[in-house]
Amino acid sequence: MKPITNNDHLSRIKITGYKSIAKCDLPMGSLNVLIGANGAGKSNFISFFRLSSVLLNQRLQSLVGRMGGPDTLLHFGRKKTEFMSAELSFGHNGYKFELEPTNDNRMMFRHESRFCDSKREYDIGAGHFESQVNQNHMNLENDTLPITLRWRVYHFHDTSDSAKVKQTHRINDNDYLREDGANLAAFLYRLQKHHQQHYTRIIKTIQMVAPFFGDFYLRPTPDNTDYIQLEWTEKEQDIPFKASELSDGTLRFILLTTVLLQPEDYMPDSIIIDEPELGLHPYAINVLAGLIKHASNQHQLIISTQSVELVNQFDADDLIVVDKQQGTSTFKRLDNEILSEWLEDYSLGELWKKNLLGGRPQR
């Protein structure tokens, strides 16, 4: 496992009673690649990070309502699972919480606490409906929760005609790239104006996968200069095209490249991406793997994948194998040493296809 490079990064995660995850206790590195069959629980694991971010930003009840109530979050509902819990460790510091359902279909804190130096636990309380961690002014030597507020869970599945990334949006919506890429044009416009070196690197990387691509054609919309829309040009041409004239795979690669090559000031500390390989050519997947590995030198990356090509680019101990047994998701990290003899003759992807790693459909 590639060790974390920053004490703000998640070093261990424990989850119980959440969706298909009855119990999970995982050490985390700087690069964490989840593999597994459809429905095994990879997306549920990824969604937990979204839940944690929303919870710590005091929007828990809004999320619970949108998801359809507590029973959609609890493992097989409240009849089987009375409460869900989690423990997030950042080196010796961390955060714990337990949530239980109420009769009016909300989730209430059964327990919330922070801990410091692994031993000292500071109780925040119980019975509240939104996190009190930021209202609690305990004098801790170290801030135990910096990273959880800077997780960003990216999901670029929607590239349909109605996708937000293809629509006009406010030109000043450029502080960071949104999780669905909706403000891509505004964000790139800011990079073009103020971070030319990073912008140029993004363009050159896109051209490795899409040689026809020339540049983005970024400008305020003529009818309303407060708005902008994603446009681009082909090499040696000056006629702008709309984002709808990019293939789905090319647009997704543009979004992923922007995430992984954006300036350090805008980069989230932990980057979480669900199935980044969707619609990508095998060569594009190889380039993407290089970007992921490079970004993991300074940041923590958590991705889920079903791509053999992508798995082939990583080491065995980067992988977390997700299986489902009797309705419950299980998680295990692989060990390079145990697999070393197999890896002399086979790639990781081949071992996965042969079901020697797990993470394949089970009857």
CSV table of C-alpha atoms in Angstrom, one decimal:
chain,number,residue,atom,x,y,z
A,1,MET,CA,0.0,0.0,0.0
A,2,LYS,CA,1.4,3.4,-1.0
A,3,PRO,CA,1.6,5.3,2.4
A,4,ILE,CA,-0.2,8.5,2.9
A,5,THR,CA,2.0,11.6,2.5
A,6,ASN,CA,0.1,14.0,4.8
A,7,ASN,CA,-1.3,13.7,8.3
A,8,ASP,CA,-4.5,15.3,7.0
A,9,HIS,CA,-5.2,12.2,4.8
A,10,LEU,CA,-7.5,9.4,5.9
A,11,SER,CA,-5.4,6.6,7.4
A,12,ARG,CA,-8.2,4.2,8.4
A,13,ILE,CA,-11.9,4.0,7.9
A,14,LYS,CA,-14.5,2.0,9.9
A,15,ILE,CA,-18.1,1.8,8.8
A,16,THR,CA,-21.0,-0.2,10.2
A,17,GLY,CA,-24.6,-0.5,9.1
A,18,TYR,CA,-24.4,1.7,6.0
A,19,LYS,CA,-26.3,0.5,2.9
A,20,SER,CA,-24.7,-2.9,1.8
A,21,ILE,CA,-21.8,-2.3,4.3
A,22,ALA,CA,-22.6,-4.3,7.5
A,23,LYS,CA,-19.0,-3.8,8.7
A,24,CYS,CA,-15.8,-2.4,7.1
A,25,ASP,CA,-12.4,-1.7,8.7
A,26,LEU,CA,-9.8,-0.6,6.1
A,27,PRO,CA,-6.4,0.9,6.3
A,28,MET,CA,-6.1,3.6,3.6
A,29,GLY,CA,-3.1,4.7,1.5
A,30,SER,CA,-2.5,7.6,-0.8
A,31,LEU,CA,-3.9,5.5,-3.7
A,32,ASN,CA,-6.9,3.3,-3.2
A,33,VAL,CA,-8.5,1.5,-6.2
A,34,LEU,CA,-11.7,-0.4,-5.5
A,35,ILE,CA,-12.5,-3.3,-7.9
A,36,GLY,CA,-15.5,-5.6,-7.8
A,37,ALA,CA,-18.5,-6.9,-9.7
A,38,ASN,CA,-21.6,-4.9,-10.4
A,39,GLY,CA,-23.6,-4.4,-7.2
A,40,ALA,CA,-20.8,-5.5,-4.9
A,41,GLY,CA,-20.8,-2.2,-3.0
A,42,LYS,CA,-18.1,-0.1,-4.6
A,43,SER,CA,-20.5,2.8,-5.2
A,44,ASN,CA,-21.9,2.5,-1.7
A,45,PHE,CA,-18.4,2.9,-0.3
A,46,ILE,CA,-17.8,5.9,-2.5
A,47,SER,CA,-21.2,7.4,-1.5
A,48,PHE,CA,-20.2,7.3,2.1
A,49,PHE,CA,-17.6,10.0,1.5
A,50,ARG,CA,-20.4,12.2,0.0
A,51,LEU,CA,-22.5,11.5,3.1
A,52,SER,CA,-19.6,12.5,5.4
A,53,SER,CA,-19.0,15.7,3.5
A,54,VAL,CA,-22.7,16.6,3.6
A,55,LEU,CA,-23.0,15.7,7.2
A,56,LEU,CA,-20.0,17.9,8.3
A,57,ASN,CA,-21.4,20.8,6.3
A,58,GLN,CA,-24.7,20.5,8.3
A,59,ARG,CA,-26.9,19.3,5.4
A,60,LEU,CA,-27.6,15.8,6.6
A,61,GLN,CA,-31.4,16.0,6.8
A,62,SER,CA,-31.5,17.4,3.3
A,63,LEU,CA,-29.6,14.4,2.0
A,64,VAL,CA,-31.7,11.9,4.0
A,65,GLY,CA,-34.8,13.4,2.5
A,66,ARG,CA,-33.5,13.3,-1.0
A,67,MET,CA,-32.4,9.7,-0.6
A,68,GLY,CA,-35.9,8.6,0.5
A,69,GLY,CA,-35.4,8.4,4.3
A,70,PRO,CA,-33.2,6.5,6.8
A,71,ASP,CA,-34.1,3.1,5.6
A,72,THR,CA,-32.2,3.7,2.3
A,73,LEU,CA,-29.1,4.4,4.3
A,74,LEU,CA,-29.3,1.7,6.9
A,75,HIS,CA,-28.1,-1.9,6.1
A,76,PHE,CA,-31.4,-3.6,5.1
A,77,GLY,CA,-33.3,-0.8,6.8
A,78,ARG,CA,-34.1,-0.1,10.4
A,79,LYS,CA,-35.7,-3.5,11.1
A,80,LYS,CA,-32.3,-5.1,10.8
A,81,THR,CA,-30.0,-2.2,11.6
A,82,GLU,CA,-30.8,0.1,14.5
A,83,PHE,CA,-28.1,2.6,13.7
A,84,MET,CA,-25.1,3.2,11.5
A,85,SER,CA,-21.7,4.3,12.7
A,86,ALA,CA,-18.3,5.5,11.3
A,87,GLU,CA,-14.9,6.2,12.6
A,88,LEU,CA,-12.5,8.2,10.5
A,89,SER,CA,-8.8,8.3,11.5
A,90,PHE,CA,-6.3,10.9,10.3
A,91,GLY,CA,-3.0,9.6,11.7
A,92,HIS,CA,-3.6,9.7,15.5
A,93,ASN,CA,-6.6,12.1,15.3
A,94,GLY,CA,-10.1,11.4,14.1
A,95,TYR,CA,-13.8,11.7,14.2
A,96,LYS,CA,-16.7,9.3,15.2
A,97,PHE,CA,-20.4,9.4,14.7
A,98,GLU,CA,-23.5,7.2,15.1
A,99,LEU,CA,-26.8,8.0,13.4
A,100,GLU,CA,-30.2,6.4,14.2
A,101,PRO,CA,-33.6,6.8,12.5
A,102,THR,CA,-36.5,8.7,14.0
A,103,ASN,CA,-40.2,8.1,13.7
A,104,ASP,CA,-40.5,11.2,11.4
A,105,ASN,CA,-37.9,9.7,9.0
A,106,ARG,CA,-34.9,11.8,10.0
A,107,MET,CA,-31.5,10.7,11.1
A,108,MET,CA,-30.5,11.8,14.6
A,109,PHE,CA,-27.0,11.7,16.1
A,110,ARG,CA,-26.8,8.9,18.6
A,111,HIS,CA,-23.2,9.9,19.3
A,112,GLU,CA,-20.6,12.3,17.9
A,113,SER,CA,-17.0,12.8,19.1
A,114,ARG,CA,-13.5,13.8,18.1
A,115,PHE,CA,-10.4,12.1,19.3
A,116,CYS,CA,-6.8,13.2,19.5
A,117,ASP,CA,-3.6,11.2,19.8
A,118,SER,CA,-5.6,8.0,19.6
A,119,LYS,CA,-6.5,8.1,23.3
A,120,ARG,CA,-8.2,11.3,24.2
A,121,GLU,CA,-11.8,11.4,23.1
A,122,TYR,CA,-13.9,14.5,23.3
A,123,ASP,CA,-17.6,13.9,23.4
A,124,ILE,CA,-19.7,16.4,21.3
A,125,GLY,CA,-23.0,15.0,22.3
A,126,ALA,CA,-26.1,13.2,21.1
A,127,GLY,CA,-29.7,14.0,20.2
A,128,HIS,CA,-29.0,16.6,17.6
A,129,PHE,CA,-29.9,16.4,13.9
A,130,GLU,CA,-27.0,18.2,12.3
A,131,SER,CA,-23.3,17.9,13.2
A,132,GLN,CA,-22.1,20.0,16.1
A,133,VAL,CA,-18.4,19.4,15.4
A,134,ASN,CA,-17.8,22.9,14.1
A,135,GLN,CA,-19.8,24.6,16.8
A,136,ASN,CA,-17.8,22.8,19.5
A,137,HIS,CA,-14.8,24.9,20.6
A,138,MET,CA,-12.7,22.2,22.2
A,139,ASN,CA,-9.1,23.2,22.4
A,140,LEU,CA,-7.4,20.4,20.5
A,141,GLU,CA,-3.7,20.5,19.7
A,142,ASN,CA,-4.5,19.5,16.1
A,143,ASP,CA,-7.5,20.0,13.9
A,144,THR,CA,-8.8,16.5,13.4
A,145,LEU,CA,-11.2,17.3,10.6
A,146,PRO,CA,-9.5,19.4,8.0
A,147,ILE,CA,-9.6,16.9,5.2
A,148,THR,CA,-13.3,15.8,5.5
A,149,LEU,CA,-14.4,19.3,4.5
A,150,ARG,CA,-12.2,19.1,1.5
A,151,TRP,CA,-13.2,15.7,0.1
A,152,ARG,CA,-14.6,16.0,-3.4
A,153,VAL,CA,-16.5,13.1,-4.9
A,154,TYR,CA,-16.5,13.5,-8.7
A,155,HIS,CA,-19.1,11.8,-10.9
A,156,PHE,CA,-18.9,12.5,-14.6
A,157,HIS,CA,-21.4,9.8,-15.9
A,158,ASP,CA,-23.9,12.3,-17.4
A,159,THR,CA,-22.7,13.5,-20.8
A,160,SER,CA,-26.2,13.6,-22.3
A,161,ASP,CA,-27.4,16.6,-24.2
A,162,SER,CA,-29.0,18.0,-21.0
A,163,ALA,CA,-25.8,17.5,-19.0
A,164,LYS,CA,-24.9,20.6,-17.0
A,165,VAL,CA,-21.4,20.7,-18.3
A,166,LYS,CA,-22.8,21.5,-21.8
A,167,GLN,CA,-25.1,24.3,-20.6
A,168,THR,CA,-24.3,28.0,-20.1
A,169,HIS,CA,-23.4,28.9,-16.5
A,170,ARG,CA,-22.3,31.9,-14.5
A,171,ILE,CA,-18.8,33.0,-15.5
A,172,ASN,CA,-17.9,33.8,-11.8
A,173,ASP,CA,-18.7,30.2,-10.7
A,174,ASN,CA,-15.0,29.4,-10.8
A,175,ASP,CA,-13.7,28.9,-7.2
A,176,TYR,CA,-13.4,25.1,-7.8
A,177,LEU,CA,-14.5,22.5,-10.4
A,178,ARG,CA,-17.9,21.2,-9.3
A,179,GLU,CA,-18.4,17.5,-8.7
A,180,ASP,CA,-20.4,17.0,-11.9
A,181,GLY,CA,-18.2,19.4,-13.9
A,182,ALA,CA,-21.1,21.8,-14.4
A,183,ASN,CA,-18.8,24.9,-14.3
A,184,LEU,CA,-16.0,23.5,-16.4
A,185,ALA,CA,-16.0,26.4,-18.9
A,186,ALA,CA,-15.8,29.0,-16.1
A,187,PHE,CA,-13.1,27.1,-14.3
A,188,LEU,CA,-11.0,26.7,-17.4
A,189,TYR,CA,-11.5,30.4,-18.3
A,190,ARG,CA,-10.0,31.2,-14.9
A,191,LEU,CA,-7.1,28.9,-15.4
A,192,GLN,CA,-6.5,30.3,-18.9
A,193,LYS,CA,-6.3,33.9,-17.5
A,194,HIS,CA,-4.4,33.3,-14.3
A,195,HIS,CA,-2.7,29.8,-14.5
A,196,GLN,CA,-1.4,29.6,-18.0
A,197,GLN,CA,1.2,26.9,-17.3
A,198,HIS,CA,-1.5,24.5,-15.8
A,199,TYR,CA,-3.9,25.4,-18.6
A,200,THR,CA,-1.3,24.5,-21.2
A,201,ARG,CA,-0.5,21.2,-19.5
A,202,ILE,CA,-4.2,20.3,-19.6
A,203,ILE,CA,-4.4,21.1,-23.3
A,204,LYS,CA,-1.3,19.1,-24.2
A,205,THR,CA,-2.6,16.1,-22.2
A,206,ILE,CA,-6.0,16.2,-23.9
A,207,GLN,CA,-4.2,16.3,-27.3
A,208,MET,CA,-2.3,13.0,-26.3
A,209,VAL,CA,-5.7,11.3,-26.4
A,210,ALA,CA,-7.6,13.5,-28.9
A,211,PRO,CA,-5.0,14.6,-31.4
A,212,PHE,CA,-7.6,16.6,-33.3
A,213,PHE,CA,-8.2,18.9,-30.4
A,214,GLY,CA,-6.8,22.4,-30.7
A,215,ASP,CA,-7.9,24.5,-27.8
A,216,PHE,CA,-10.8,25.7,-25.8
A,217,TYR,CA,-12.7,28.7,-27.2
A,218,LEU,CA,-13.5,30.5,-23.9
A,219,ARG,CA,-15.3,33.7,-23.9
A,220,PRO,CA,-18.3,35.3,-22.2
A,221,THR,CA,-21.5,34.6,-24.1
A,222,PRO,CA,-22.2,37.4,-26.6
A,223,ASP,CA,-25.8,37.9,-25.3
A,224,ASN,CA,-24.9,38.0,-21.6
A,225,THR,CA,-21.3,38.5,-20.5
A,226,ASP,CA,-22.1,37.2,-17.0
A,227,TYR,CA,-22.4,33.7,-18.5
A,228,ILE,CA,-20.1,31.3,-20.4
A,229,GLN,CA,-20.5,28.0,-22.3
A,230,LEU,CA,-17.9,25.3,-23.1
A,231,GLU,CA,-16.7,25.7,-26.7
A,232,TRP,CA,-13.6,24.3,-28.5
A,233,THR,CA,-11.7,24.3,-31.8
A,234,GLU,CA,-10.0,21.7,-33.8
A,235,LYS,CA,-6.2,22.0,-34.6
A,236,GLU,CA,-5.4,24.6,-37.2
A,237,GLN,CA,-9.0,25.7,-37.3
A,238,ASP,CA,-10.8,28.7,-35.8
A,239,ILE,CA,-14.4,27.6,-36.1
A,240,PRO,CA,-15.7,27.0,-32.5
A,241,PHE,CA,-17.7,23.9,-31.7
A,242,LYS,CA,-20.1,23.3,-28.8
A,243,ALA,CA,-19.4,20.7,-26.1
A,244,SER,CA,-22.2,18.6,-27.6
A,245,GLU,CA,-19.9,17.9,-30.6
A,246,LEU,CA,-17.3,16.2,-28.4
A,247,SER,CA,-17.7,12.4,-27.9
A,248,ASP,CA,-18.8,11.3,-24.5
A,249,GLY,CA,-15.4,9.7,-23.8
A,250,THR,CA,-13.5,12.8,-24.9
A,251,LEU,CA,-15.6,15.1,-22.7
A,252,ARG,CA,-15.1,12.8,-19.7
A,253,PHE,CA,-11.3,12.7,-20.3
A,254,ILE,CA,-11.3,16.5,-20.4
A,255,LEU,CA,-13.1,16.6,-17.1
A,256,LEU,CA,-10.7,14.1,-15.5
A,257,THR,CA,-7.6,15.8,-16.8
A,258,THR,CA,-8.8,19.1,-15.4
A,259,VAL,CA,-9.4,17.5,-12.0
A,260,LEU,CA,-6.0,15.9,-11.9
A,261,LEU,CA,-3.9,18.7,-13.4
A,262,GLN,CA,-5.6,21.8,-11.8
A,263,PRO,CA,-3.4,24.1,-9.8
A,264,GLU,CA,-2.4,23.0,-6.3
A,265,ASP,CA,-4.4,25.9,-4.7
A,266,TYR,CA,-7.7,24.5,-6.1
A,267,MET,CA,-6.9,20.8,-5.7
A,268,PRO,CA,-9.0,19.0,-3.1
A,269,ASP,CA,-6.9,17.1,-0.6
A,270,SER,CA,-8.8,13.9,-1.3
A,271,ILE,CA,-10.0,13.1,-4.8
A,272,ILE,CA,-12.7,10.5,-5.1
A,273,ILE,CA,-13.9,9.3,-8.5
A,274,ASP,CA,-16.5,6.6,-9.3
A,275,GLU,CA,-15.6,4.6,-12.5
A,276,PRO,CA,-13.4,7.2,-14.3
A,277,GLU,CA,-12.8,4.8,-17.2
A,278,LEU,CA,-16.3,5.1,-18.6
A,279,GLY,CA,-16.2,5.6,-22.4
A,280,LEU,CA,-12.4,5.9,-22.6
A,281,HIS,CA,-10.2,4.2,-25.2
A,282,PRO,CA,-7.6,1.8,-23.8
A,283,TYR,CA,-4.8,4.3,-24.6
A,284,ALA,CA,-6.8,7.1,-22.8
A,285,ILE,CA,-7.1,4.8,-19.8
A,286,ASN,CA,-3.3,4.3,-19.7
A,287,VAL,CA,-2.8,8.1,-19.8
A,288,LEU,CA,-5.4,8.5,-17.1
A,289,ALA,CA,-3.6,6.0,-14.9
A,290,GLY,CA,-0.5,8.0,-15.2
A,291,LEU,CA,-2.3,11.2,-14.1
A,292,ILE,CA,-3.9,9.3,-11.1
A,293,LYS,CA,-0.5,7.9,-9.9
A,294,HIS,CA,1.2,11.3,-10.3
A,295,ALA,CA,-1.6,13.1,-8.3
A,296,SER,CA,-1.4,10.5,-5.6
A,297,ASN,CA,2.2,11.6,-4.8
A,298,GLN,CA,0.7,14.6,-2.9
A,299,HIS,CA,-3.0,13.9,-2.6
A,300,GLN,CA,-5.1,11.0,-1.5
A,301,LEU,CA,-7.1,9.3,-4.4
A,302,ILE,CA,-10.0,6.9,-4.0
A,303,ILE,CA,-11.4,5.4,-7.2
A,304,SER,CA,-13.6,2.6,-8.2
A,305,THR,CA,-13.3,0.7,-11.4
A,306,GLN,CA,-14.4,-2.2,-13.5
A,307,SER,CA,-11.6,-1.7,-16.1
A,308,VAL,CA,-9.0,-4.5,-16.6
A,309,GLU,CA,-6.9,-2.0,-18.5
A,310,LEU,CA,-6.9,0.5,-15.6
A,311,VAL,CA,-6.2,-2.2,-13.0
A,312,ASN,CA,-3.1,-3.3,-15.0
A,313,GLN,CA,-1.5,0.1,-14.4
A,314,PHE,CA,-1.4,-0.2,-10.6
A,315,ASP,CA,0.3,-2.3,-8.0
A,316,ALA,CA,-1.5,-5.1,-6.2
A,317,ASP,CA,-1.4,-3.3,-2.9
A,318,ASP,CA,-3.1,-0.3,-4.4
A,319,LEU,CA,-6.2,-2.5,-4.9
A,320,ILE,CA,-9.2,-3.0,-2.6
A,321,VAL,CA,-11.2,-6.0,-3.6
A,322,VAL,CA,-15.0,-5.7,-3.0
A,323,ASP,CA,-17.2,-8.8,-2.9
A,324,LYS,CA,-20.7,-9.4,-1.8
A,325,GLN,CA,-21.6,-12.4,0.4
A,326,GLN,CA,-25.2,-13.0,1.6
A,327,GLY,CA,-26.1,-9.4,0.8
A,328,THR,CA,-23.1,-7.9,2.6
A,329,SER,CA,-20.2,-6.1,1.0
A,330,THR,CA,-16.7,-7.2,2.1
A,331,PHE,CA,-13.5,-5.3,1.5
A,332,LYS,CA,-9.9,-6.6,1.5
A,333,ARG,CA,-6.6,-5.1,0.4
A,334,LEU,CA,-4.2,-7.2,-1.7
A,335,ASP,CA,-0.6,-7.9,-0.9
A,336,ASN,CA,2.1,-7.6,-3.5
A,337,GLU,CA,4.3,-10.2,-1.8
A,338,ILE,CA,1.6,-12.9,-1.7
A,339,LEU,CA,0.9,-12.4,-5.4
A,340,SER,CA,4.6,-11.9,-6.5
A,341,GLU,CA,4.9,-15.4,-8.1
A,342,TRP,CA,1.7,-15.0,-10.0
A,343,LEU,CA,2.7,-11.5,-11.2
A,344,GLU,CA,5.8,-12.9,-12.8
A,345,ASP,CA,3.6,-14.6,-15.5
A,346,TYR,CA,0.3,-12.7,-15.4
A,347,SER,CA,-0.8,-9.1,-15.2
A,348,LEU,CA,-3.1,-7.9,-12.4
A,349,GLY,CA,-5.9,-7.7,-14.8
A,350,GLU,CA,-5.4,-11.2,-16.0
A,351,LEU,CA,-5.4,-12.5,-12.4
A,352,TRP,CA,-8.7,-10.6,-11.8
A,353,LYS,CA,-10.3,-12.1,-14.9
A,354,LYS,CA,-9.2,-15.5,-13.7
A,355,ASN,CA,-10.9,-14.8,-10.4
A,356,LEU,CA,-7.7,-15.2,-8.4
A,357,LEU,CA,-8.1,-11.9,-6.7
A,358,GLY,CA,-11.8,-12.0,-6.0
A,359,GLY,CA,-14.1,-9.1,-7.1
A,360,ARG,CA,-15.9,-11.2,-9.7
A,361,PRO,CA,-19.7,-12.1,-9.8
A,362,GLN,CA,-20.5,-14.9,-7.4
A,363,ARG,CA,-23.5,-17.2,-7.5
